[in-house]
Amino acid sequence: MKFVCYCTILLLLFSETNMAQQPITFQHFGVGEGLSSADVTTIFQDSRGYMWIGTGNGLNRGNGKQFTVYTVSSDSSKTSLPNAKIRSIFEDRHRSI
């Protein structure tokens, strides 16, 4: 009897979750939308919700509407990258990228 009850509950939960799912939509972003390159090497979402996209030509931060591009610069500012090819992105415990 317990087995039948468990199976019934599982079936009800499974059918509810399938009916509640929304269709998945994708939006394409490329150089025309502000990315520094179409050669995407890594993607990361930080704790604030920003999407960070590493490319072969810099780092891009997206907020859902536009991109901010970080590249190698001749000056030694804090926002300059040491290398244009981004291979990985992570966030430390201080929420720094």
mmCIF file of C-alpha atoms in Angstrom:
data_model
loop_
_atom_site.group_PDB
_atom_site.id
_atom_site.type_symbol
_atom_site.label_atom_id
_atom_site.label_comp_id
_atom_site.label_asym_id
_atom_site.label_seq_id
_atom_site.Cartn_x
_atom_site.Cartn_y
_atom_site.Cartn_z
ATOM 1 C CA MET A 1 0.000 0.000 0.000
ATOM 2 C CA LYS A 2 2.823 2.397 0.861
ATOM 3 C CA PHE A 3 4.452 1.639 -2.471
ATOM 4 C CA VAL A 4 1.258 2.577 -4.356
ATOM 5 C CA CYS A 5 0.958 5.843 -2.391
ATOM 6 C CA TYR A 6 4.593 6.769 -3.108
ATOM 7 C CA CYS A 7 4.174 5.991 -6.799
ATOM 8 C CA THR A 8 0.994 8.056 -6.984
ATOM 9 C CA ILE A 9 2.650 11.028 -5.278
ATOM 10 C CA LEU A 10 5.670 10.802 -7.590
ATOM 11 C CA LEU A 11 3.449 10.668 -10.661
ATOM 12 C CA LEU A 12 1.471 13.700 -9.503
ATOM 13 C CA LEU A 13 4.648 15.674 -8.777
ATOM 14 C CA PHE A 14 6.150 14.714 -12.111
ATOM 15 C CA SER A 15 3.045 15.708 -14.069
ATOM 16 C CA GLU A 16 2.780 19.055 -12.211
ATOM 17 C CA THR A 17 6.375 20.025 -12.910
ATOM 18 C CA ASN A 18 6.039 19.178 -16.591
ATOM 19 C CA MET A 19 2.900 21.288 -16.981
ATOM 20 C CA ALA A 20 4.439 24.263 -15.149
ATOM 21 C CA GLN A 21 7.505 24.551 -17.392
ATOM 22 C CA GLN A 22 7.744 27.541 -19.676
ATOM 23 C CA PRO A 23 9.161 27.264 -23.181
ATOM 24 C CA ILE A 24 12.867 28.037 -23.346
ATOM 25 C CA THR A 25 13.883 30.944 -25.567
ATOM 26 C CA PHE A 26 17.358 31.936 -26.658
ATOM 27 C CA GLN A 27 18.661 35.298 -27.744
ATOM 28 C CA HIS A 28 21.696 35.491 -30.011
ATOM 29 C CA PHE A 29 24.415 38.049 -29.254
ATOM 30 C CA GLY A 30 27.319 38.762 -31.552
ATOM 31 C CA VAL A 31 29.646 41.518 -32.651
ATOM 32 C CA GLY A 32 26.666 43.466 -34.017
ATOM 33 C CA GLU A 33 25.129 43.564 -30.528
ATOM 34 C CA GLY A 34 28.334 44.810 -28.875
ATOM 35 C CA LEU A 35 30.522 41.764 -28.176
ATOM 36 C CA SER A 36 34.228 42.324 -28.749
ATOM 37 C CA SER A 37 34.480 39.117 -30.806
ATOM 38 C CA ALA A 38 32.343 36.232 -32.045
ATOM 39 C CA ASP A 39 35.046 33.858 -30.733
ATOM 40 C CA VAL A 40 33.488 33.106 -27.312
ATOM 41 C CA THR A 41 35.759 31.045 -25.041
ATOM 42 C CA THR A 42 33.941 31.180 -21.680
ATOM 43 C CA ILE A 43 30.712 32.454 -20.063
ATOM 44 C CA PHE A 44 30.108 33.202 -16.382
ATOM 45 C CA GLN A 45 27.203 34.743 -14.428
ATOM 46 C CA ASP A 46 28.324 36.619 -11.303
ATOM 47 C CA SER A 47 26.490 36.989 -7.985
ATOM 48 C CA ARG A 48 24.990 40.318 -9.126
ATOM 49 C CA GLY A 49 23.442 38.755 -12.224
ATOM 50 C CA TYR A 50 25.865 40.164 -14.816
ATOM 51 C CA MET A 51 26.901 37.866 -17.640
ATOM 52 C CA TRP A 52 30.641 37.875 -18.289
ATOM 53 C CA ILE A 53 31.672 36.628 -21.710
ATOM 54 C CA GLY A 54 35.304 35.910 -22.460
ATOM 55 C CA THR A 55 36.369 36.063 -26.084
ATOM 56 C CA GLY A 56 39.532 35.910 -28.133
ATOM 57 C CA ASN A 57 39.541 39.700 -28.123
ATOM 58 C CA GLY A 58 38.643 40.811 -24.590
ATOM 59 C CA LEU A 59 36.183 40.499 -21.734
ATOM 60 C CA ASN A 60 32.535 41.558 -22.072
ATOM 61 C CA ARG A 61 30.072 42.298 -19.258
ATOM 62 C CA GLY A 62 26.417 42.113 -20.231
ATOM 63 C CA ASN A 63 23.429 43.375 -18.290
ATOM 64 C CA GLY A 64 20.737 42.080 -20.652
ATOM 65 C CA LYS A 65 20.585 45.293 -22.709
ATOM 66 C CA GLN A 66 24.168 46.222 -23.550
ATOM 67 C CA PHE A 67 27.776 45.130 -23.184
ATOM 68 C CA THR A 68 30.747 46.809 -21.556
ATOM 69 C CA VAL A 69 33.986 45.696 -23.213
ATOM 70 C CA TYR A 70 37.301 45.383 -21.373
ATOM 71 C CA THR A 71 40.417 45.006 -23.531
ATOM 72 C CA VAL A 72 44.179 45.284 -23.372
ATOM 73 C CA SER A 73 45.207 48.916 -23.006
ATOM 74 C CA SER A 74 48.576 50.606 -23.331
ATOM 75 C CA ASP A 75 48.077 52.371 -19.988
ATOM 76 C CA SER A 76 48.251 50.431 -16.718
ATOM 77 C CA SER A 77 44.745 51.200 -15.464
ATOM 78 C CA LYS A 78 42.801 48.832 -13.204
ATOM 79 C CA THR A 79 40.380 47.968 -16.024
ATOM 80 C CA SER A 80 43.077 46.999 -18.537
ATOM 81 C CA LEU A 81 43.573 43.298 -19.247
ATOM 82 C CA PRO A 82 47.016 41.688 -19.344
ATOM 83 C CA ASN A 83 45.950 39.489 -22.292
ATOM 84 C CA ALA A 84 43.172 39.797 -24.873
ATOM 85 C CA LYS A 85 42.310 36.069 -24.978
ATOM 86 C CA ILE A 86 40.101 35.184 -21.999
ATOM 87 C CA ARG A 87 40.156 31.487 -21.128
ATOM 88 C CA SER A 88 38.263 31.421 -17.831
ATOM 89 C CA ILE A 89 36.282 33.717 -15.542
ATOM 90 C CA PHE A 90 35.541 33.341 -11.834
ATOM 91 C CA GLU A 91 34.395 35.405 -8.878
ATOM 92 C CA ASP A 92 36.206 35.403 -5.539
ATOM 93 C CA ARG A 93 34.630 35.602 -2.096
ATOM 94 C CA HIS A 94 34.870 39.416 -2.227
ATOM 95 C CA ARG A 95 32.719 39.361 -5.386
ATOM 96 C CA SER A 96 35.632 40.490 -7.536
ATOM 97 C CA ILE A 97 35.944 39.103 -11.058
#
